[in-house]
C-alpha cells in the first residue's frame, strides 16, 4: 500500500510574521515594491478572470458555462487521493485469449496498427491484481494483432495506483469515472422538484397581482404565505420521503467492538485533508480512496490592498507558466532555514543552527534584533539568544565556484566569528540560542531580520528606504527535562 511521503507531512519550522499578524511561509508572501511591505493572502485582493478557465494538466480551455456544468472539474484528468498530484497514465498489453485464432491485420482501408508495444517492463498485464498471476507475456503475444491495451492511473509522487483499490484497468481513458454517490439520484430529484416549486410560486404571485385591482399588492405577500403550499399533495409526498430517510437523533450509529479491542493501524487511516478532498464520501480508510477529477484553474491577478498595484499577473496564454508581473517575497527577503532540529533541555540554553541565504545579486547586509512581540506571542515564545553585529552576504554568481575560497570568505570581526558555523557566497550559517521555559509546548524563538534593500528598477529607488525589517519565528521542537 502506498504511503504518504515525508515531504507531504513536512512540519513548517520557519514562519514569517506579516503586517496583519499572520504567520505564513516565505513562499506564500508577496512583496509590494511601492509600499515596501510584505503581503500575505489576507493583505491582497484577487481578481479572477472567468473567461480564461483551463485544466492545469492537459491545458484544455473550457468556457465558463461548460465549466459550471462540469462543477469546475476536468473530465479527462484526475488527481491522486493521497497527495493531490495529477495522475499519470500507464498501459499494458494483454495477449489474445488462448482459444482465439490470430488473424492478420486489416489493410483494406490502408490503416495498420503502428502503436508501440511495451515489452520487458515486468508490469502486471491483468485487469486486477488478483488475475495478474494467471497470465504471462511473451514478445510474440505482445506483437500479436489480437492483443489489447489496458490503461490504469499512476501517481508519480507517492506511487499510488488505481490497482491498489481494486479499480479494474480500462480500455480507454474515458472509461474512468468519478465514484458514484449513493444519494446522487435523490439530490437530482430534490433539485428538480424545488425548481418546479420556485416556478409555481412565481407564476402564482403573478396571477395574484393581476387579480388585485385599484391598489398595489404588498411585496412578497404570496411568498411569505406558505400555508397553501403545505396542503399541496405533491409537497406532502416529498416531505414524507425526506422524513423516511432522515436519521433519528435517538438512534446514533454504534461503533463495532473491534474499534475498542483491536490495535489501530495509523497507516491504513486517512487524514483530514484526504477526507475533505471527497466531502460526499469522506472515506475513513486508505483502501476506500478513489481518484478525484482535477480542479480547473483560472487566470488570477493579485493586487496590493494598500496601494492597489499589481503584485502578480500571469501571461495571457494559459499554457505558459511565466508571469508578466511577479513581485514575491522570495526574490527580496533572505531565505531562513533550520539546519536540524536541536536537542533542547528545559531551562538551559541550546544551540540552534540557522542557515540564511541571499536571493539578490548584490551584497546584502544582515543584522538581527529582539522581537517586539505582542502579549499573545510572548506567551508562546521562549527567550532567544541572537547574534550581535551585522553580517555581509556577498552576491552569488556563476563564477563563484571557480574562484578561491579565500577571496569569497566573509570578513568578520573578533566577536562575530563566534556566531558563524560556516559561510559561502550568498549563504551563511549562524548560531542562535533557545532557552525552553515550558515542557508542554514546542520551544519557539522570535527575532527581527534587518537587511539592506536596493530596488532593481530606478524609478522605485527611495533614498530614505535602504533597510527592511521582517519578523521571523522559528519552531525549535519539543524540549526535554
Tab-separated table of C-alpha atoms in Angstrom:
chain	number	residue	atom	x	y	z
A	1	UNK	CA	0.000	0.000	0.000
A	2	UNK	CA	1.361	3.410	-0.933
A	3	UNK	CA	2.152	5.733	1.931
A	4	UNK	CA	2.313	9.500	2.173
A	5	UNK	CA	5.857	10.793	1.523
A	6	UNK	CA	7.675	12.607	4.277
A	7	UNK	CA	7.711	15.770	2.165
A	8	UNK	CA	3.925	15.967	2.375
A	9	UNK	CA	3.999	15.663	6.169
A	10	UNK	CA	6.684	18.370	6.386
A	11	UNK	CA	6.439	20.436	9.534
A	12	UNK	CA	6.868	24.136	8.876
A	13	UNK	CA	9.633	25.264	11.226
A	14	UNK	CA	10.270	28.797	9.914
A	15	UNK	CA	7.397	31.283	9.639
A	16	UNK	CA	7.396	34.968	8.716
A	17	UNK	CA	5.193	37.423	10.593
A	18	UNK	CA	3.080	39.500	8.230
A	19	UNK	CA	1.850	43.023	8.949
A	20	UNK	CA	-1.621	41.601	9.646
A	21	UNK	CA	-0.167	39.369	12.423
A	22	UNK	CA	-0.404	36.269	10.256
A	23	UNK	CA	2.291	33.577	10.336
A	24	UNK	CA	2.956	32.171	6.849
A	25	UNK	CA	5.823	30.675	4.895
A	26	UNK	CA	8.000	32.784	2.644
A	27	UNK	CA	6.663	31.034	-0.471
A	28	UNK	CA	3.175	32.396	0.338
A	29	UNK	CA	4.265	36.030	0.750
A	30	UNK	CA	4.292	38.851	-1.780
A	31	UNK	CA	6.425	41.982	-1.700
A	32	UNK	CA	4.970	45.329	-2.707
A	33	UNK	CA	7.771	47.463	-4.133
A	34	UNK	CA	5.670	50.608	-3.666
A	35	UNK	CA	4.687	50.096	-0.009
A	36	UNK	CA	7.978	48.308	0.827
A	37	UNK	CA	5.964	45.773	2.860
A	38	UNK	CA	5.253	42.053	2.824
A	39	UNK	CA	1.751	40.975	1.873
A	40	UNK	CA	0.080	37.634	2.591
A	41	UNK	CA	-3.140	36.331	1.030
A	42	UNK	CA	-5.178	38.243	3.627
A	43	UNK	CA	-3.494	41.524	2.640
A	44	UNK	CA	-4.108	41.292	-1.121
A	45	UNK	CA	-7.123	41.327	-3.397
A	46	UNK	CA	-7.575	38.625	-6.020
A	47	UNK	CA	-9.193	39.329	-9.389
A	48	UNK	CA	-10.371	36.199	-11.209
A	49	UNK	CA	-10.707	36.182	-14.980
A	50	UNK	CA	-13.719	33.946	-15.566
A	51	UNK	CA	-13.230	33.945	-19.334
A	52	UNK	CA	-9.955	32.013	-19.075
A	53	UNK	CA	-10.534	28.638	-17.381
A	54	UNK	CA	-8.328	25.656	-18.177
A	55	UNK	CA	-7.041	22.358	-16.827
A	56	UNK	CA	-3.525	22.526	-15.329
A	57	UNK	CA	-2.690	19.039	-16.616
A	58	UNK	CA	-3.985	18.833	-20.200
A	59	UNK	CA	-4.193	22.651	-20.758
A	60	UNK	CA	-7.673	22.276	-22.207
A	61	UNK	CA	-9.513	25.618	-22.201
A	62	UNK	CA	-13.133	25.364	-21.064
A	63	UNK	CA	-15.836	28.050	-21.458
A	64	UNK	CA	-17.390	29.354	-18.286
A	65	UNK	CA	-20.794	27.805	-18.997
A	66	UNK	CA	-19.288	24.358	-19.619
A	67	UNK	CA	-17.038	24.657	-16.568
A	68	UNK	CA	-20.028	25.407	-14.370
A	69	UNK	CA	-21.877	22.390	-15.728
A	70	UNK	CA	-18.838	20.197	-15.030
A	71	UNK	CA	-18.558	21.619	-11.482
A	72	UNK	CA	-15.231	23.217	-12.446
A	73	UNK	CA	-13.579	19.814	-12.829
A	74	UNK	CA	-11.755	18.260	-15.762
A	75	UNK	CA	-13.473	15.179	-17.157
A	76	UNK	CA	-10.247	13.644	-18.513
A	77	UNK	CA	-7.646	14.280	-15.779
A	78	UNK	CA	-7.603	13.009	-12.210
A	79	UNK	CA	-5.624	13.804	-9.079
A	80	UNK	CA	-4.158	11.426	-6.544
A	81	UNK	CA	-6.350	10.996	-3.444
A	82	UNK	CA	-3.219	10.575	-1.315
A	83	UNK	CA	-1.116	13.620	-2.266
A	84	UNK	CA	-3.319	15.563	-4.799
A	85	UNK	CA	-0.709	15.167	-7.561
A	86	UNK	CA	-2.096	14.838	-11.118
A	87	UNK	CA	-2.200	11.164	-12.029
A	88	UNK	CA	-0.250	9.852	-14.993
A	89	UNK	CA	-1.443	7.168	-17.406
A	90	UNK	CA	0.188	3.795	-17.951
A	91	UNK	CA	-0.840	0.960	-20.206
A	92	UNK	CA	-0.113	-2.742	-20.527
A	93	UNK	CA	-0.634	-5.163	-23.394
A	94	UNK	CA	-2.995	-8.090	-22.899
A	95	UNK	CA	-2.395	-11.184	-25.054
A	96	UNK	CA	-5.338	-12.613	-27.027
A	97	UNK	CA	-7.421	-15.383	-25.437
A	98	UNK	CA	-5.902	-18.883	-25.821
A	99	UNK	CA	-8.763	-20.244	-27.944
A	100	UNK	CA	-8.952	-17.273	-30.319
A	101	UNK	CA	-7.315	-17.658	-33.703
A	102	UNK	CA	-4.880	-14.961	-34.677
A	103	UNK	CA	-5.957	-13.019	-37.722
A	104	UNK	CA	-3.879	-10.770	-39.905
A	105	UNK	CA	-4.342	-7.031	-39.574
A	106	UNK	CA	-6.924	-5.453	-41.815
A	107	UNK	CA	-5.114	-3.484	-44.517
A	108	UNK	CA	-8.068	-2.948	-46.810
A	109	UNK	CA	-8.613	0.561	-45.529
A	110	UNK	CA	-4.921	1.401	-45.715
A	111	UNK	CA	-4.562	1.636	-41.911
A	112	UNK	CA	-2.330	-0.535	-39.791
A	113	UNK	CA	-1.778	-0.652	-36.065
A	114	UNK	CA	1.587	1.049	-35.618
A	115	UNK	CA	1.232	1.817	-31.921
A	116	UNK	CA	4.297	0.912	-29.823
A	117	UNK	CA	4.183	-2.100	-27.561
A	118	UNK	CA	5.528	-2.253	-24.042
A	119	UNK	CA	7.955	-5.142	-23.915
A	120	UNK	CA	10.103	-6.217	-20.997
A	121	UNK	CA	8.572	-3.824	-18.493
A	122	UNK	CA	7.820	-6.508	-15.936
A	123	UNK	CA	4.447	-4.939	-15.148
A	124	UNK	CA	1.287	-6.891	-14.483
A	125	UNK	CA	-0.938	-7.342	-17.507
A	126	UNK	CA	-4.130	-8.350	-15.763
A	127	UNK	CA	-7.232	-6.309	-15.251
A	128	UNK	CA	-6.879	-6.610	-11.492
A	129	UNK	CA	-4.008	-7.677	-9.226
A	130	UNK	CA	-5.824	-10.941	-8.457
A	131	UNK	CA	-5.605	-12.193	-12.047
A	132	UNK	CA	-2.072	-10.992	-12.788
A	133	UNK	CA	-0.511	-14.344	-11.884
A	134	UNK	CA	-2.593	-16.371	-14.340
A	135	UNK	CA	-1.391	-14.534	-17.467
A	136	UNK	CA	2.103	-14.484	-18.914
A	137	UNK	CA	3.618	-12.177	-21.505
A	138	UNK	CA	5.921	-13.161	-24.323
A	139	UNK	CA	7.259	-10.983	-27.155
A	140	UNK	CA	5.217	-12.971	-29.668
A	141	UNK	CA	1.984	-12.477	-27.730
A	142	UNK	CA	2.627	-8.746	-27.396
A	143	UNK	CA	3.059	-8.327	-31.141
A	144	UNK	CA	0.013	-10.425	-32.000
A	145	UNK	CA	-2.848	-8.494	-33.626
A	146	UNK	CA	-5.354	-9.759	-31.054
A	147	UNK	CA	-3.644	-8.073	-28.078
A	148	UNK	CA	-5.356	-5.092	-26.485
A	149	UNK	CA	-4.156	-2.145	-24.433
A	150	UNK	CA	-5.426	-1.666	-20.898
A	151	UNK	CA	-4.893	1.611	-19.044
A	152	UNK	CA	-4.548	2.429	-15.357
A	153	UNK	CA	-3.688	5.568	-13.394
A	154	UNK	CA	-0.399	6.022	-11.565
A	155	UNK	CA	0.913	8.746	-9.231
A	156	UNK	CA	4.485	9.824	-9.926
A	157	UNK	CA	4.901	11.289	-6.444
A	158	UNK	CA	3.649	8.716	-3.914
A	159	UNK	CA	3.375	5.777	-6.414
A	160	UNK	CA	-0.305	5.209	-5.686
A	161	UNK	CA	-2.156	3.319	-8.413
A	162	UNK	CA	-5.776	2.529	-9.123
A	163	UNK	CA	-4.962	-1.168	-8.775
A	164	UNK	CA	-4.424	-0.740	-5.027
A	165	UNK	CA	-8.127	-0.067	-4.508
A	166	UNK	CA	-9.235	-2.819	-6.930
A	167	UNK	CA	-10.247	-0.476	-9.735
A	168	UNK	CA	-10.063	-2.574	-12.921
A	169	UNK	CA	-7.986	-1.438	-15.865
A	170	UNK	CA	-9.898	0.304	-18.633
A	171	UNK	CA	-9.740	0.005	-22.392
A	172	UNK	CA	-9.916	3.786	-22.764
A	173	UNK	CA	-9.069	6.772	-20.605
A	174	UNK	CA	-12.644	7.983	-20.962
A	175	UNK	CA	-13.868	4.883	-19.116
A	176	UNK	CA	-12.520	6.188	-15.793
A	177	UNK	CA	-15.447	7.743	-13.996
A	178	UNK	CA	-15.968	9.521	-10.726
A	179	UNK	CA	-17.117	7.379	-7.827
A	180	UNK	CA	-20.935	7.398	-7.842
A	181	UNK	CA	-22.659	8.787	-4.797
A	182	UNK	CA	-25.453	6.674	-3.264
A	183	UNK	CA	-27.742	9.709	-2.890
A	184	UNK	CA	-26.947	11.314	-6.236
A	185	UNK	CA	-30.309	10.420	-7.795
A	186	UNK	CA	-32.134	11.765	-4.764
A	187	UNK	CA	-30.233	15.063	-4.958
A	188	UNK	CA	-31.228	15.455	-8.589
A	189	UNK	CA	-34.866	14.667	-7.818
A	190	UNK	CA	-34.999	17.212	-4.989
A	191	UNK	CA	-33.259	19.825	-7.111
A	192	UNK	CA	-35.721	19.412	-9.963
A	193	UNK	CA	-38.658	19.495	-7.542
A	194	UNK	CA	-37.577	22.733	-5.877
A	195	UNK	CA	-37.039	24.299	-9.281
A	196	UNK	CA	-40.613	23.425	-10.185
A	197	UNK	CA	-41.799	24.740	-6.827
A	198	UNK	CA	-39.986	28.032	-7.398
A	199	UNK	CA	-41.610	28.342	-10.820
A	200	UNK	CA	-45.012	27.566	-9.286
A	201	UNK	CA	-44.559	30.316	-6.671
A	202	UNK	CA	-43.576	32.910	-9.241
A	203	UNK	CA	-46.494	32.075	-11.523
A	204	UNK	CA	-48.971	32.185	-8.626
A	205	UNK	CA	-47.619	35.550	-7.468
A	206	UNK	CA	-48.057	36.969	-10.969
A	207	UNK	CA	-51.639	35.683	-11.144
A	208	UNK	CA	-52.407	37.236	-7.767
A	209	UNK	CA	-51.078	40.629	-8.845
A	210	UNK	CA	-53.307	40.514	-11.923
A	211	UNK	CA	-56.418	39.770	-9.858
A	212	UNK	CA	-55.820	42.674	-7.474
A	213	UNK	CA	-57.041	45.955	-8.985
A	214	UNK	CA	-57.107	49.507	-7.689
A	215	UNK	CA	-54.086	49.159	-5.365
A	216	UNK	CA	-50.572	47.769	-5.498
A	217	UNK	CA	-50.152	44.434	-3.692
A	218	UNK	CA	-47.697	44.107	-0.833
A	219	UNK	CA	-44.286	42.849	-1.931
A	220	UNK	CA	-43.576	39.148	-1.376
A	221	UNK	CA	-47.031	38.651	0.153
A	222	UNK	CA	-47.590	35.407	-1.721
A	223	UNK	CA	-44.121	34.115	-0.936
A	224	UNK	CA	-44.472	34.658	2.808
A	225	UNK	CA	-47.728	32.756	2.984
A	226	UNK	CA	-46.621	29.107	2.948
A	227	UNK	CA	-49.790	27.575	4.359
A	228	UNK	CA	-51.253	26.842	0.933
A	229	UNK	CA	-48.087	25.050	-0.183
A	230	UNK	CA	-48.137	22.758	2.856
A	231	UNK	CA	-51.567	21.495	1.840
A	232	UNK	CA	-50.398	20.613	-1.650
A	233	UNK	CA	-50.328	16.789	-2.041
A	234	UNK	CA	-47.074	16.921	-4.007
A	235	UNK	CA	-45.366	18.847	-1.191
A	236	UNK	CA	-46.645	16.411	1.426
A	237	UNK	CA	-45.330	13.481	-0.604
A	238	UNK	CA	-41.821	14.975	-0.754
A	239	UNK	CA	-41.883	15.792	2.976
A	240	UNK	CA	-42.735	12.184	3.805
A	241	UNK	CA	-39.877	10.951	1.629
A	242	UNK	CA	-37.419	13.269	3.375
A	243	UNK	CA	-38.602	12.149	6.806
A	244	UNK	CA	-38.309	8.483	5.856
A	245	UNK	CA	-34.580	8.708	5.054
A	246	UNK	CA	-33.696	11.144	7.819
A	247	UNK	CA	-31.576	9.751	10.654
A	248	UNK	CA	-33.091	9.951	14.082
A	249	UNK	CA	-31.009	11.509	16.838
A	250	UNK	CA	-32.275	8.852	19.242
A	251	UNK	CA	-30.603	6.057	17.243
A	252	UNK	CA	-26.927	7.023	16.842
A	253	UNK	CA	-24.512	4.923	14.829
A	254	UNK	CA	-22.800	2.429	17.123
A	255	UNK	CA	-19.160	1.515	16.657
A	256	UNK	CA	-18.173	-2.150	16.364
A	257	UNK	CA	-16.486	-3.925	19.261
A	258	UNK	CA	-13.268	-4.273	17.263
A	259	UNK	CA	-12.898	-0.487	17.415
A	260	UNK	CA	-12.104	-0.778	21.135
A	261	UNK	CA	-10.271	-4.118	21.256
A	262	UNK	CA	-8.064	-4.332	18.147
A	263	UNK	CA	-4.976	-2.101	17.705
A	264	UNK	CA	-5.281	0.791	15.272
A	265	UNK	CA	-3.099	0.841	12.150
A	266	UNK	CA	-2.477	4.536	11.537
A	267	UNK	CA	-1.070	3.935	8.048
A	268	UNK	CA	-4.408	2.493	6.904
A	269	UNK	CA	-6.425	5.532	8.048
A	270	UNK	CA	-6.983	8.689	6.021
A	271	UNK	CA	-6.070	12.189	7.138
A	272	UNK	CA	-8.418	15.155	7.417
A	273	UNK	CA	-7.079	16.622	4.156
A	274	UNK	CA	-7.783	13.366	2.312
A	275	UNK	CA	-11.331	13.267	3.667
A	276	UNK	CA	-12.018	16.866	2.660
A	277	UNK	CA	-10.958	16.103	-0.914
A	278	UNK	CA	-14.050	13.918	-1.183
A	279	UNK	CA	-16.714	15.554	1.029
A	280	UNK	CA	-19.529	13.419	-0.378
A	281	UNK	CA	-17.975	10.131	0.783
A	282	UNK	CA	-15.266	11.098	3.333
A	283	UNK	CA	-13.527	7.695	3.386
A	284	UNK	CA	-12.036	6.606	6.697
A	285	UNK	CA	-9.586	4.027	5.303
A	286	UNK	CA	-6.958	4.246	2.581
A	287	UNK	CA	-8.442	1.246	0.789
A	288	UNK	CA	-11.611	3.272	0.103
A	289	UNK	CA	-9.843	6.161	-1.658
A	290	UNK	CA	-10.848	6.990	-5.216
A	291	UNK	CA	-9.210	9.261	-7.814
A	292	UNK	CA	-10.845	12.690	-7.971
A	293	UNK	CA	-11.347	14.823	-11.089
A	294	UNK	CA	-8.709	17.519	-11.324
A	295	UNK	CA	-9.985	21.021	-10.437
A	296	UNK	CA	-9.868	23.655	-13.159
A	297	UNK	CA	-7.853	26.829	-12.690
A	298	UNK	CA	-8.420	30.355	-13.904
A	299	UNK	CA	-6.157	33.300	-14.514
A	300	UNK	CA	-5.797	35.402	-11.351
A	301	UNK	CA	-4.381	38.879	-10.860
A	302	UNK	CA	-3.251	39.766	-7.340
A	303	UNK	CA	-3.183	43.402	-6.189
A	304	UNK	CA	-1.924	45.095	-3.043
A	305	UNK	CA	-4.745	46.406	-0.864
A	306	UNK	CA	-2.642	49.324	0.349
A	307	UNK	CA	-1.727	50.931	-2.978
A	308	UNK	CA	-3.764	48.821	-5.467
A	309	UNK	CA	-0.668	47.985	-7.529
A	310	UNK	CA	-0.352	44.625	-9.270
A	311	UNK	CA	1.800	42.075	-7.452
A	312	UNK	CA	1.208	39.038	-9.655
A	313	UNK	CA	-0.143	38.919	-13.200
A	314	UNK	CA	0.059	35.744	-15.303
A	315	UNK	CA	0.602	35.570	-19.022
A	316	UNK	CA	-2.319	35.854	-21.418
A	317	UNK	CA	-1.675	32.343	-22.703
A	318	UNK	CA	-2.835	29.851	-20.071
A	319	UNK	CA	-0.452	27.191	-21.382
A	320	UNK	CA	2.557	29.262	-20.282
A	321	UNK	CA	3.834	29.181	-16.717
A	322	UNK	CA	5.655	32.513	-16.796
A	323	UNK	CA	4.209	35.734	-15.364
A	324	UNK	CA	4.094	39.189	-16.886
A	325	UNK	CA	4.403	40.789	-13.424
A	326	UNK	CA	5.748	38.905	-10.424
A	327	UNK	CA	6.711	40.518	-7.110
A	328	UNK	CA	7.134	37.829	-4.469
A	329	UNK	CA	8.986	37.878	-1.174
A	330	UNK	CA	11.317	35.059	-2.130
A	331	UNK	CA	13.015	37.422	-4.619
A	332	UNK	CA	13.869	40.065	-1.991
A	333	UNK	CA	13.717	38.616	1.537
A	334	UNK	CA	16.598	36.368	2.702
A	335	UNK	CA	15.641	32.710	2.979
A	336	UNK	CA	15.951	31.355	6.534
A	337	UNK	CA	16.116	27.623	7.191
A	338	UNK	CA	16.597	25.476	10.275
A	339	UNK	CA	19.574	23.177	9.660
A	340	UNK	CA	18.386	20.452	12.045
A	341	UNK	CA	16.051	20.083	14.989
A	342	UNK	CA	18.223	20.730	18.068
A	343	UNK	CA	18.247	18.741	21.295
A	344	UNK	CA	16.693	21.002	23.896
A	345	UNK	CA	16.930	20.894	27.670
A	346	UNK	CA	14.382	22.617	29.848
A	347	UNK	CA	15.763	25.804	31.395
A	348	UNK	CA	19.184	25.584	29.705
A	349	UNK	CA	20.449	27.391	26.566
A	350	UNK	CA	20.641	25.158	23.489
A	351	UNK	CA	22.340	25.675	20.136
A	352	UNK	CA	20.033	26.318	17.155
A	353	UNK	CA	21.884	26.345	13.779
A	354	UNK	CA	20.146	28.597	11.236
A	355	UNK	CA	21.005	28.978	7.546
A	356	UNK	CA	20.475	32.343	5.811
A	357	UNK	CA	20.547	32.572	2.003
A	358	UNK	CA	20.565	35.778	-0.036
A	359	UNK	CA	18.310	35.774	-3.143
A	360	UNK	CA	19.607	39.038	-4.661
A	361	UNK	CA	22.521	39.775	-6.979
A	362	UNK	CA	24.097	42.441	-4.761
A	363	UNK	CA	25.906	42.190	-1.422
A	364	UNK	CA	23.334	42.089	1.361
A	365	UNK	CA	23.993	43.287	4.905
A	366	UNK	CA	22.033	41.451	7.605
A	367	UNK	CA	21.598	42.151	11.315
A	368	UNK	CA	19.238	40.856	13.997
A	369	UNK	CA	17.143	42.474	16.726
A	370	UNK	CA	14.957	41.179	19.512
A	371	UNK	CA	11.335	40.741	18.513
A	372	UNK	CA	8.983	43.345	19.968
A	373	UNK	CA	6.130	40.866	20.132
A	374	UNK	CA	2.627	41.262	21.434
A	375	UNK	CA	1.252	39.686	24.580
A	376	UNK	CA	-0.044	36.630	22.715
A	377	UNK	CA	3.329	35.955	21.094
A	378	UNK	CA	5.190	36.353	24.370
A	379	UNK	CA	3.150	33.508	25.827
A	380	UNK	CA	4.372	31.028	23.200
A	381	UNK	CA	7.923	32.338	22.656
A	382	UNK	CA	10.877	31.383	24.809
A	383	UNK	CA	13.976	33.550	25.481
A	384	UNK	CA	16.298	33.655	22.470
A	385	UNK	CA	20.000	34.360	22.031
A	386	UNK	CA	20.637	36.124	18.713
A	387	UNK	CA	23.947	37.044	17.030
A	388	UNK	CA	25.209	40.579	17.505
A	389	UNK	CA	26.542	42.897	14.823
A	390	UNK	CA	25.996	42.839	11.066
A	391	UNK	CA	26.943	40.190	8.511
A	392	UNK	CA	27.597	40.755	4.813
A	393	UNK	CA	26.396	38.152	2.322
A	394	UNK	CA	28.262	38.515	-0.948
A	395	UNK	CA	26.417	38.080	-4.222
A	396	UNK	CA	26.357	34.624	-5.752
A	397	UNK	CA	27.268	34.468	-9.445
A	398	UNK	CA	28.100	31.737	-11.941
A	399	UNK	CA	31.874	32.150	-11.498
A	400	UNK	CA	31.903	31.775	-7.712
A	401	UNK	CA	32.825	28.079	-7.945
A	402	UNK	CA	35.949	28.895	-9.988
A	403	UNK	CA	37.357	31.416	-7.509
A	404	UNK	CA	39.386	30.693	-4.388
A	405	UNK	CA	37.633	30.260	-1.078
A	406	UNK	CA	39.828	32.939	0.476
A	407	UNK	CA	38.528	35.606	-1.883
A	408	UNK	CA	34.934	34.623	-1.200
A	409	UNK	CA	35.151	34.395	2.613
A	410	UNK	CA	33.096	36.817	4.702
A	411	UNK	CA	35.037	39.453	6.606
A	412	UNK	CA	34.092	39.146	10.274
A	413	UNK	CA	35.095	40.812	13.482
A	414	UNK	CA	36.537	39.138	16.536
A	415	UNK	CA	33.179	38.920	18.280
A	416	UNK	CA	31.215	37.892	15.199
A	417	UNK	CA	33.326	34.844	14.366
A	418	UNK	CA	31.905	33.059	17.416
A	419	UNK	CA	28.426	33.076	15.858
A	420	UNK	CA	29.409	31.734	12.406
A	421	UNK	CA	29.394	27.990	11.775
A	422	UNK	CA	30.104	28.154	8.032
A	423	UNK	CA	29.969	30.696	5.226
A	424	UNK	CA	29.995	30.670	1.436
A	425	UNK	CA	28.964	33.089	-1.321
A	426	UNK	CA	25.333	34.026	-0.786
A	427	UNK	CA	24.879	31.792	2.266
A	428	UNK	CA	25.889	31.782	5.918
A	429	UNK	CA	25.109	29.504	8.876
A	430	UNK	CA	24.815	31.258	12.249
A	431	UNK	CA	24.440	30.124	15.845
A	432	UNK	CA	21.213	31.023	17.577
A	433	UNK	CA	20.206	30.024	21.069
A	434	UNK	CA	16.949	28.944	22.694
A	435	UNK	CA	16.125	28.574	26.396
A	436	UNK	CA	12.972	26.431	26.717
A	437	UNK	CA	10.754	27.576	29.557
A	438	UNK	CA	7.783	25.203	29.168
A	439	UNK	CA	7.633	21.484	28.601
A	440	UNK	CA	4.060	21.168	27.331
A	441	UNK	CA	4.596	23.149	24.097
A	442	UNK	CA	7.271	23.404	21.403
A	443	UNK	CA	10.079	25.857	22.002
A	444	UNK	CA	9.772	28.814	19.611
A	445	UNK	CA	12.122	31.766	19.248
A	446	UNK	CA	11.414	35.063	17.513
A	447	UNK	CA	13.636	37.818	16.165
A	448	UNK	CA	13.701	40.582	13.565
A	449	UNK	CA	15.849	40.344	10.443
A	450	UNK	CA	17.121	43.724	9.214
A	451	UNK	CA	18.560	43.510	5.682
A	452	UNK	CA	19.672	46.010	3.064
A	453	UNK	CA	17.367	46.684	0.131
A	454	UNK	CA	18.303	48.002	-3.318
A	455	UNK	CA	15.465	48.221	-5.889
A	456	UNK	CA	16.322	46.890	-9.313
A	457	UNK	CA	14.090	49.471	-11.013
A	458	UNK	CA	15.458	53.009	-10.986
A	459	UNK	CA	12.005	54.556	-10.559
A	460	UNK	CA	11.462	52.651	-7.289
A	461	UNK	CA	14.613	53.932	-5.615
A	462	UNK	CA	13.876	55.864	-2.425
A	463	UNK	CA	16.837	57.488	-0.620
A	464	UNK	CA	15.003	57.193	2.698
A	465	UNK	CA	14.410	53.431	2.462
A	466	UNK	CA	17.632	51.415	2.425
A	467	UNK	CA	16.769	48.739	5.002
A	468	UNK	CA	13.781	46.479	5.559
A	469	UNK	CA	12.744	44.606	8.699
A	470	UNK	CA	10.978	41.244	8.716
A	471	UNK	CA	9.905	39.387	11.906
A	472	UNK	CA	10.683	35.657	11.907
A	473	UNK	CA	9.561	32.866	14.251
A	474	UNK	CA	11.393	29.511	14.357
A	475	UNK	CA	9.971	26.351	15.883
A	476	UNK	CA	12.876	24.545	17.575
A	477	UNK	CA	10.912	21.450	18.540
A	478	UNK	CA	9.908	19.905	21.857
A	479	UNK	CA	12.025	20.341	24.973
A	480	UNK	CA	13.050	17.511	27.281
A	481	UNK	CA	13.538	17.836	31.017
